[in-house]
mmCIF file of C-alpha atoms in Angstrom:
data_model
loop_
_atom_site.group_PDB
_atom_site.id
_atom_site.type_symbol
_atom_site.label_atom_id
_atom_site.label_comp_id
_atom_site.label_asym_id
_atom_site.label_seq_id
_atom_site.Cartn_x
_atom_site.Cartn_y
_atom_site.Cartn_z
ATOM 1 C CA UNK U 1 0.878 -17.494 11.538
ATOM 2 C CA UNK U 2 2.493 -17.952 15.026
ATOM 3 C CA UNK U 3 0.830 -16.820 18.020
ATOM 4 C CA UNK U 4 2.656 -13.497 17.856
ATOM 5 C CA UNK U 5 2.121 -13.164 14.303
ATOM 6 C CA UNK U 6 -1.503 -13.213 14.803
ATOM 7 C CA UNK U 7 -1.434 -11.022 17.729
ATOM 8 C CA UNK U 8 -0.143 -8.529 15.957
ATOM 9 C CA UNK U 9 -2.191 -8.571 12.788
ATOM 10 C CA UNK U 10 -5.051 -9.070 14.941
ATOM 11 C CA UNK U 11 -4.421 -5.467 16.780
ATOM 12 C CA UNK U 12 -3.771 -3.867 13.453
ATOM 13 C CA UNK U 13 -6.702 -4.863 11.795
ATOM 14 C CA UNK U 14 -8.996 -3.851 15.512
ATOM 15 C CA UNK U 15 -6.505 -0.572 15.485
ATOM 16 C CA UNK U 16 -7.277 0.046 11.437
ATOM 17 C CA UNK U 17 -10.988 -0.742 11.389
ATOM 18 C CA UNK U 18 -11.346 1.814 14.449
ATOM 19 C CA UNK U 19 -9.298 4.698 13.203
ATOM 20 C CA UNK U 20 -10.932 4.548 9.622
ATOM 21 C CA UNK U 21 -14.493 4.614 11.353
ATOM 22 C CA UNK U 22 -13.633 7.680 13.442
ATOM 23 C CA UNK U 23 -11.824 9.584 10.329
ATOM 24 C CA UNK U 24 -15.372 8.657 8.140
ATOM 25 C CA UNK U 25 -17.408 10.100 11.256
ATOM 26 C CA UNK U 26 -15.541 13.311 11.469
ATOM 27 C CA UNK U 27 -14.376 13.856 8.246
ATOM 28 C CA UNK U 28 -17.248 12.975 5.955
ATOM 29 C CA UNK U 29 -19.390 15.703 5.722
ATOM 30 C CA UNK U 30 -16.208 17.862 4.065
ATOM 31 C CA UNK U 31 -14.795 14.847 2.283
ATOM 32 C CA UNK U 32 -17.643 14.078 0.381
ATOM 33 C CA UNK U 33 -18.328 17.218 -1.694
ATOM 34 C CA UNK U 34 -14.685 17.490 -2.480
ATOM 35 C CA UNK U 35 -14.788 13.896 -3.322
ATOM 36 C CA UNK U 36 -17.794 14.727 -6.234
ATOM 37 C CA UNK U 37 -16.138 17.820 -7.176
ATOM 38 C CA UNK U 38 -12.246 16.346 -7.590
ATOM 39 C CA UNK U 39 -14.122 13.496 -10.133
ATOM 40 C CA UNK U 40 -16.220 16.302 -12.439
ATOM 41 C CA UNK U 41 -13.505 16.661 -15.354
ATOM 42 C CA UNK U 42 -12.225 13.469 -15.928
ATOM 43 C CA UNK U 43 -14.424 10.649 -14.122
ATOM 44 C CA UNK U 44 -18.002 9.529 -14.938
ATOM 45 C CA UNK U 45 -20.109 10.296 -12.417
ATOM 46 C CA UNK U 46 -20.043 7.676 -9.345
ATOM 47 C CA UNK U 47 -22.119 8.185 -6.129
ATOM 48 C CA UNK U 48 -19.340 8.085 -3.238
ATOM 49 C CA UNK U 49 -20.194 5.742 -0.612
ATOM 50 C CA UNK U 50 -17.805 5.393 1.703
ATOM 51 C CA UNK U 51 -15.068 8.462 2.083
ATOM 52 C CA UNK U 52 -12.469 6.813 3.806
ATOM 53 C CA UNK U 53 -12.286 3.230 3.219
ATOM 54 C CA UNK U 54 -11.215 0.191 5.456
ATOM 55 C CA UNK U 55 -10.020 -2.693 4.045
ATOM 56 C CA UNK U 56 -12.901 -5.808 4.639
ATOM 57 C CA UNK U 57 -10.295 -8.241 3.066
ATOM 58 C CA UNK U 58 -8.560 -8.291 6.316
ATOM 59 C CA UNK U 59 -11.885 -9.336 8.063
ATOM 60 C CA UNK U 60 -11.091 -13.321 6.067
ATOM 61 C CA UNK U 61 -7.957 -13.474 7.930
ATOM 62 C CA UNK U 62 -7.341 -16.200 9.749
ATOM 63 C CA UNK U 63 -4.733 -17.346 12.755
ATOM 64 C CA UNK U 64 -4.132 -20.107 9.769
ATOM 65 C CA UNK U 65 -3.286 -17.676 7.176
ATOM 66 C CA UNK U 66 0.517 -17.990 5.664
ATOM 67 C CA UNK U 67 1.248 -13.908 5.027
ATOM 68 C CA UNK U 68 4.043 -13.943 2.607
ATOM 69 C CA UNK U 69 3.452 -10.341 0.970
ATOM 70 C CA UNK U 70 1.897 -6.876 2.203
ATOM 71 C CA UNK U 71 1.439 -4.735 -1.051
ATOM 72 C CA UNK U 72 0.988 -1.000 -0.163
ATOM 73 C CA UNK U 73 -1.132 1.277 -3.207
ATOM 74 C CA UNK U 74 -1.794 4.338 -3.101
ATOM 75 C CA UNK U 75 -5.379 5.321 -2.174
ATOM 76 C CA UNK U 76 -8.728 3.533 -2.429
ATOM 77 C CA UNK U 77 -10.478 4.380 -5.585
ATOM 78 C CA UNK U 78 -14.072 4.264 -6.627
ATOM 79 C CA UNK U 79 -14.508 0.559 -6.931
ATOM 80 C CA UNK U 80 -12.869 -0.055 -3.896
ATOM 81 C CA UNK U 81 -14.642 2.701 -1.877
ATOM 82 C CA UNK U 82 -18.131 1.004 -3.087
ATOM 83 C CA UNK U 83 -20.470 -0.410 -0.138
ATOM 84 C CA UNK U 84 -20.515 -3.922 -1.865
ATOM 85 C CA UNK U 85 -17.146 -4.208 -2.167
ATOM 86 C CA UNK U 86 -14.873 -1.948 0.472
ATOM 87 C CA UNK U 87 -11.819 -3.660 -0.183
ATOM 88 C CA UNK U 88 -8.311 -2.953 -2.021
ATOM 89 C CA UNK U 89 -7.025 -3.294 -5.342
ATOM 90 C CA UNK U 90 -10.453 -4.920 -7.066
ATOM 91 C CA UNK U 91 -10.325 -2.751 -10.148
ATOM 92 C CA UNK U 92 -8.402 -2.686 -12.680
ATOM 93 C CA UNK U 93 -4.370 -2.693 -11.303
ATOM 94 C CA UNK U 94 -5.815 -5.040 -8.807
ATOM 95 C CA UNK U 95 -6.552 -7.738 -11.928
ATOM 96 C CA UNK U 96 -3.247 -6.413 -13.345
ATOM 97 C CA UNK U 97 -1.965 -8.037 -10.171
ATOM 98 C CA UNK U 98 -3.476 -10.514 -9.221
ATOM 99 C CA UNK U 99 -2.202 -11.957 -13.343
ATOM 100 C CA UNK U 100 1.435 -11.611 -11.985
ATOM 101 C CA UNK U 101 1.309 -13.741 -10.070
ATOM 102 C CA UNK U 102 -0.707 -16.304 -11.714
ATOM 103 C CA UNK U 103 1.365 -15.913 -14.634
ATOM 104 C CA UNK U 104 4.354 -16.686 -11.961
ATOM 105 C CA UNK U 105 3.381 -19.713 -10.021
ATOM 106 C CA UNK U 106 7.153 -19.333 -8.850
ATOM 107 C CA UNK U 107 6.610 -16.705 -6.853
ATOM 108 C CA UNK U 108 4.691 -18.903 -4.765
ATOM 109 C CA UNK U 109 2.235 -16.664 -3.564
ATOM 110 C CA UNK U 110 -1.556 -16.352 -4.577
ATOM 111 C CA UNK U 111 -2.395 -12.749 -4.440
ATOM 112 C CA UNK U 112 -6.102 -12.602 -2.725
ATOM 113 C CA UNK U 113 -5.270 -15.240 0.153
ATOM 114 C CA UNK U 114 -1.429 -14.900 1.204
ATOM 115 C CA UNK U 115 -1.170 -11.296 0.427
ATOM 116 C CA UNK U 116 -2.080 -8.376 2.690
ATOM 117 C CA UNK U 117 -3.433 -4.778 0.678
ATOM 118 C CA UNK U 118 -3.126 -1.802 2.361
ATOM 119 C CA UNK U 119 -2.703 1.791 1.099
ATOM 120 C CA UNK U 120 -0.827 5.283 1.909
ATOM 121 C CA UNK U 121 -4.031 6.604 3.064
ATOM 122 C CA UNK U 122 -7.363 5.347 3.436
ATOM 123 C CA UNK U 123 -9.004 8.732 2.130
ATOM 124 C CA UNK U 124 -11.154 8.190 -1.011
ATOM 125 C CA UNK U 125 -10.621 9.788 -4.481
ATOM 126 C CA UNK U 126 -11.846 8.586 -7.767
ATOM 127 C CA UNK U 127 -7.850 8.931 -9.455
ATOM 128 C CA UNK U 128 -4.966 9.410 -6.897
ATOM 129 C CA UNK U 129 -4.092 12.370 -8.614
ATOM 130 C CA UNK U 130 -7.288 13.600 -7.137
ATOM 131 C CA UNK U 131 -6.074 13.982 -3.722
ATOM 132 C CA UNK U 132 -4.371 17.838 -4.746
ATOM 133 C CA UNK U 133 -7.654 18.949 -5.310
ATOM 134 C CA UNK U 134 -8.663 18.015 -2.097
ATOM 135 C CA UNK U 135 -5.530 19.647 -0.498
ATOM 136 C CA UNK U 136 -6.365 22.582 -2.610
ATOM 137 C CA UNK U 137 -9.401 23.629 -2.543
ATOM 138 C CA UNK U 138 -10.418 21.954 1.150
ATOM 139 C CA UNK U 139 -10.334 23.025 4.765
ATOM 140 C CA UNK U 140 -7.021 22.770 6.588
ATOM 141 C CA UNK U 141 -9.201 20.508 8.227
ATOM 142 C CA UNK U 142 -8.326 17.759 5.088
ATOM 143 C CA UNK U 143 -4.724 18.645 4.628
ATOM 144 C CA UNK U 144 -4.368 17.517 8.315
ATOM 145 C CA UNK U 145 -7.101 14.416 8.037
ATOM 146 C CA UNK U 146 -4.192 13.105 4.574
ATOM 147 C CA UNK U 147 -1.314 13.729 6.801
ATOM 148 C CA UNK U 148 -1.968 12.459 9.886
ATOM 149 C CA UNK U 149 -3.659 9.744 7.826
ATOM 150 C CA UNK U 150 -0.125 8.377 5.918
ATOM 151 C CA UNK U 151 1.500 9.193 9.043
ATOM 152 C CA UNK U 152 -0.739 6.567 10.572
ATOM 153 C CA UNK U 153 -0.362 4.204 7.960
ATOM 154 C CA UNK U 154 3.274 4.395 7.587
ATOM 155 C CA UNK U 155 3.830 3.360 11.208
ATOM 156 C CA UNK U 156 1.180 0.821 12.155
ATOM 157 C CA UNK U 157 2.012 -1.324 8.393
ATOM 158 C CA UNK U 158 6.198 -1.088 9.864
ATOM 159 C CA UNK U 159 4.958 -2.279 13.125
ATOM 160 C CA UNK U 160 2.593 -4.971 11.236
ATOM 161 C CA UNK U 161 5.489 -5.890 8.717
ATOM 162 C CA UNK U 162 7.884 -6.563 11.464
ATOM 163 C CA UNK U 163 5.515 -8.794 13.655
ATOM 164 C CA UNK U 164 5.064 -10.605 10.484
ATOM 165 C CA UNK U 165 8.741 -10.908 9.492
ATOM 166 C CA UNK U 166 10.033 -11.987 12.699
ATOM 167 C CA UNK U 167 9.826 -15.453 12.047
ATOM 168 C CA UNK U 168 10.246 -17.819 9.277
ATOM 169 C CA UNK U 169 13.604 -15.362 7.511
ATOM 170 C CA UNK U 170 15.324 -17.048 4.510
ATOM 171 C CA UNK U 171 18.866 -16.878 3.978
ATOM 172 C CA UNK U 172 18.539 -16.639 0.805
ATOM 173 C CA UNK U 173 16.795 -12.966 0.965
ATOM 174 C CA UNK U 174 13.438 -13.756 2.048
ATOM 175 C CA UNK U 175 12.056 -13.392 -1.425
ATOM 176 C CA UNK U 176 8.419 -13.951 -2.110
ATOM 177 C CA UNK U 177 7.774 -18.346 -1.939
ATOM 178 C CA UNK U 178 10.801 -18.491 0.405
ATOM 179 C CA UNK U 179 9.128 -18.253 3.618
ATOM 180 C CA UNK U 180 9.720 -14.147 4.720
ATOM 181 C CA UNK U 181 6.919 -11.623 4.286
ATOM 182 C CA UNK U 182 8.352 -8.632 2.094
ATOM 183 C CA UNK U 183 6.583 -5.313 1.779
ATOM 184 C CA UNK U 184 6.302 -4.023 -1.715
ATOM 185 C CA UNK U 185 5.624 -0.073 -1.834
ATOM 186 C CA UNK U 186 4.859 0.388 -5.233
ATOM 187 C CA UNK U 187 3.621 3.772 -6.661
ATOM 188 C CA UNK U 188 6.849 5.089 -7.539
ATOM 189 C CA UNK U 189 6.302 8.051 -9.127
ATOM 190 C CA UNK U 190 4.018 10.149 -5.743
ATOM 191 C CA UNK U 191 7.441 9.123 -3.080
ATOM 192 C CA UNK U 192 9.545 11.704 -4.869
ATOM 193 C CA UNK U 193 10.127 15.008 -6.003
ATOM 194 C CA UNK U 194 6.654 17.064 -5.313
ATOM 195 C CA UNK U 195 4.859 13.943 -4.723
ATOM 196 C CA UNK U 196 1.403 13.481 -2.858
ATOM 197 C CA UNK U 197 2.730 10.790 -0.547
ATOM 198 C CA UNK U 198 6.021 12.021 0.998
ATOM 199 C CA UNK U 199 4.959 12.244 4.400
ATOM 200 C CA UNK U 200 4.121 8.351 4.215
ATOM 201 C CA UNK U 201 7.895 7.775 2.926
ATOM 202 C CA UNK U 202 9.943 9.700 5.544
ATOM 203 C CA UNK U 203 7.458 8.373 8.288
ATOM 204 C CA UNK U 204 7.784 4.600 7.347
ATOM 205 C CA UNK U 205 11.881 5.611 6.854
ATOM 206 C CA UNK U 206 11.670 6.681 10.402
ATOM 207 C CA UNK U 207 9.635 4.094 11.626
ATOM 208 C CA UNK U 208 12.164 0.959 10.693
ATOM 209 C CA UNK U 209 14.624 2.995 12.621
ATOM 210 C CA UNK U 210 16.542 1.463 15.630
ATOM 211 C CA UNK U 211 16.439 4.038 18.408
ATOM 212 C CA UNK U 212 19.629 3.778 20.138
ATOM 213 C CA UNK U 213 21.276 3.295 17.285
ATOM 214 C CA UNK U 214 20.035 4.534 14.075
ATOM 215 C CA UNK U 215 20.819 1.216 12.218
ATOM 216 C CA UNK U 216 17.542 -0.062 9.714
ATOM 217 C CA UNK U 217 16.082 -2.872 11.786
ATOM 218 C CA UNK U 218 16.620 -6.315 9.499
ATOM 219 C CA UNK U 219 12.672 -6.273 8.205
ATOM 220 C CA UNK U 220 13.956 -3.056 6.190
ATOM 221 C CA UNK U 221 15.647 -5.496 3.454
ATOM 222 C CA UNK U 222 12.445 -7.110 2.822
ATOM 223 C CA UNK U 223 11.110 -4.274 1.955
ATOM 224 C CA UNK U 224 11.180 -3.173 -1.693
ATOM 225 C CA UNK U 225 9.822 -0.224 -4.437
ATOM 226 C CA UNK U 226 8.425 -0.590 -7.549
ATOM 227 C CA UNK U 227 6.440 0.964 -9.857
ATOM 228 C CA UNK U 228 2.488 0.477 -9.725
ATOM 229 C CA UNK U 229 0.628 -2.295 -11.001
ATOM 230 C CA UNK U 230 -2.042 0.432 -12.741
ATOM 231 C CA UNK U 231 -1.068 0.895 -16.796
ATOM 232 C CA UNK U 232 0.336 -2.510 -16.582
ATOM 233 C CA UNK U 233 3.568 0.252 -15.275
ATOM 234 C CA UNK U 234 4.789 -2.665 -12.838
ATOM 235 C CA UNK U 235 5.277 -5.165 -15.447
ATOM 236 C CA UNK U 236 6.825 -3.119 -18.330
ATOM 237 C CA UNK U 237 9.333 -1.437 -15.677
ATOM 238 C CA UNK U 238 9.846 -4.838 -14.869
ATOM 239 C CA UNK U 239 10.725 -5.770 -18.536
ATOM 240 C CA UNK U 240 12.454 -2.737 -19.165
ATOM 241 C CA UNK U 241 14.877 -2.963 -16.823
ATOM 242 C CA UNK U 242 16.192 -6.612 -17.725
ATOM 243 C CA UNK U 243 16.463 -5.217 -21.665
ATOM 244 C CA UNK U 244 18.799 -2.248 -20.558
ATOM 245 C CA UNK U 245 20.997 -4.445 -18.322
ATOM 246 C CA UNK U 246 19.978 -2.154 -15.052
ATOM 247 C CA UNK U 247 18.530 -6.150 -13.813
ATOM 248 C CA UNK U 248 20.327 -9.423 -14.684
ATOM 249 C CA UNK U 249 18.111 -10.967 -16.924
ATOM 250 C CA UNK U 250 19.799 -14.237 -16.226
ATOM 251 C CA UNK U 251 18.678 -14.085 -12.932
ATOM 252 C CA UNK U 252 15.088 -16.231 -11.370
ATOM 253 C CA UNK U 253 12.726 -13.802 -11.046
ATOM 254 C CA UNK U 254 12.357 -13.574 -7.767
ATOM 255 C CA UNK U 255 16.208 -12.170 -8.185
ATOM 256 C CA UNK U 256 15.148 -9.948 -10.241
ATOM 257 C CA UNK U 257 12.240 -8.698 -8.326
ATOM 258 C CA UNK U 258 14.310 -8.830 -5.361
ATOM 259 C CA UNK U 259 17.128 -6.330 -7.300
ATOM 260 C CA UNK U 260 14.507 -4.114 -8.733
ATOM 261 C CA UNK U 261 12.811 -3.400 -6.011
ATOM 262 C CA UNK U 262 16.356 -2.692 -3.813
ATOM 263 C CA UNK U 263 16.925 -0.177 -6.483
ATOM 264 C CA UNK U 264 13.779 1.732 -6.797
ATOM 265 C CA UNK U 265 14.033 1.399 -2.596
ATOM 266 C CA UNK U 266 17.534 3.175 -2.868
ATOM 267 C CA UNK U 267 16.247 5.648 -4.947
ATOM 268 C CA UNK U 268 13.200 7.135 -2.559
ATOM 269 C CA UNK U 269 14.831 6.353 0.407
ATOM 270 C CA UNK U 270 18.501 6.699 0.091
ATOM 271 C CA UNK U 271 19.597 3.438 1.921
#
């Protein structure tokens, strides 16, 4: 990273480790009943640890890191919420990922040391699906804790993604292994309609906004939607989408990444 590279990263992660501690020492007490409740039906019991969950990953960060990728989920789940482990995508999408890109050496990018993970929120649930029950049946207390939380997370990851992508643009797109640092949002299906994470979508749309001027700023073409990596749902969109001609299949993959994930990005956000 460049100097200001890792000055901002550095007050992101000092500005993300803070704000998760205070929302676990407020919030915990209401968060983890309705945690253990939203689980009952469909989860094996778990004991929940930590109810909202920091990412330790970024703690092996270094100024000598090369960030070509931040990958935004949805919300920490119970392996990731887990006292040994406390860090992002290490169940079962996160393997789904992480064999991407092994499968695509390509790309470029090794998934656990040039990529940052972040999520929508940092508020545990077992299943993101999980997180109505919480807005249901908890406090107004928790609705606000969820919003303000993607509200938070939508605008410090723009401000992180454009300290990051200031330097080193390719002409050629800054596509993954080219030297930019895209964003991929993926979770398709909660950033439309009735879904759990719109506030996080029109506050990251608002946050690559130029002032005076309303134009995107230029780090909003690095950043693109896809579907998630859970169900293998990344990958088979992926697939799908070169078989019914909506992606040139005759394009490198990083093409085709790079048009997929403009698409999807159209679709949520309208530009």
């Amino acid at each position: 990273m460049t100097g200001k590279q890792w000055e901002g990263f550095s007050k992101f992660r000092e500005d993300f480790r803070r704000q998760c501690q205070e929302w676990n020492d407020s919030f915990r007490g209401m968060l983890e009943p309705l945690q253990r409740d939203a689980s009952r039906k469909d989860t094996p019991e778990y004991p929940v640890e930590t109810s909202v969950v920091y990412n330790q990953s970024l703690d092996q960060v270094t100024a000598e890191a090369e960030i070509k990728l931040i990958v935004i989920g949805d919300n920490p789940g119970k392996d990731e919420q887990r006292l040994c482990n406390q860090r992002y995508l290490v169940g079962q999408a996160g393997k789904l990922a992480a064999g991407f890109f092994s499968r695509n050496p390509d790309l470029g990018i090794d998934f656990r040391r040039d990529t940052i993970i972040l999520n929508k929120t940092p508020v545990h649930t077992a299943k993101t699906t999980h997180l109505r029950h919480l807005l249901k049946y908890g406090p107004p207390e928790i609705r606000e804790l969820i919003d303000e939380s993607q509200s938070w997370m939508a605008r410090e990851t723009a401000a992180l993604h454009q300290a990051l992508a200031a330097v080193g643009q390719s002409e050629v797109g800054n596509q993954p292994g080219t030297g930019g640092c895209q964003l991929w949002l993926v979770g398709y299906a909660e950033l439309k309609g009735r879904g759990l994470f719109l506030g996080y979508r029109d506050q990251l749309a608002r946050s690559y906004q130029v002032q005076d001027g309303g134009d995107m700023v230029a780090a909003w073409n690095q950043v693109r939607v896809y579907q998630h990596f859970s169900m293998n749902r990344f990958t088979i969109d992926l697939a799908e989408s070169v078989v019914t001609g909506r992606v040139d299949g005759s394009l490198s993959l990083q093409e085709q990444l790079a048009c997929l994930g403009a698409i999807h990005r159209r679709e949520i956000f309208g530009v």
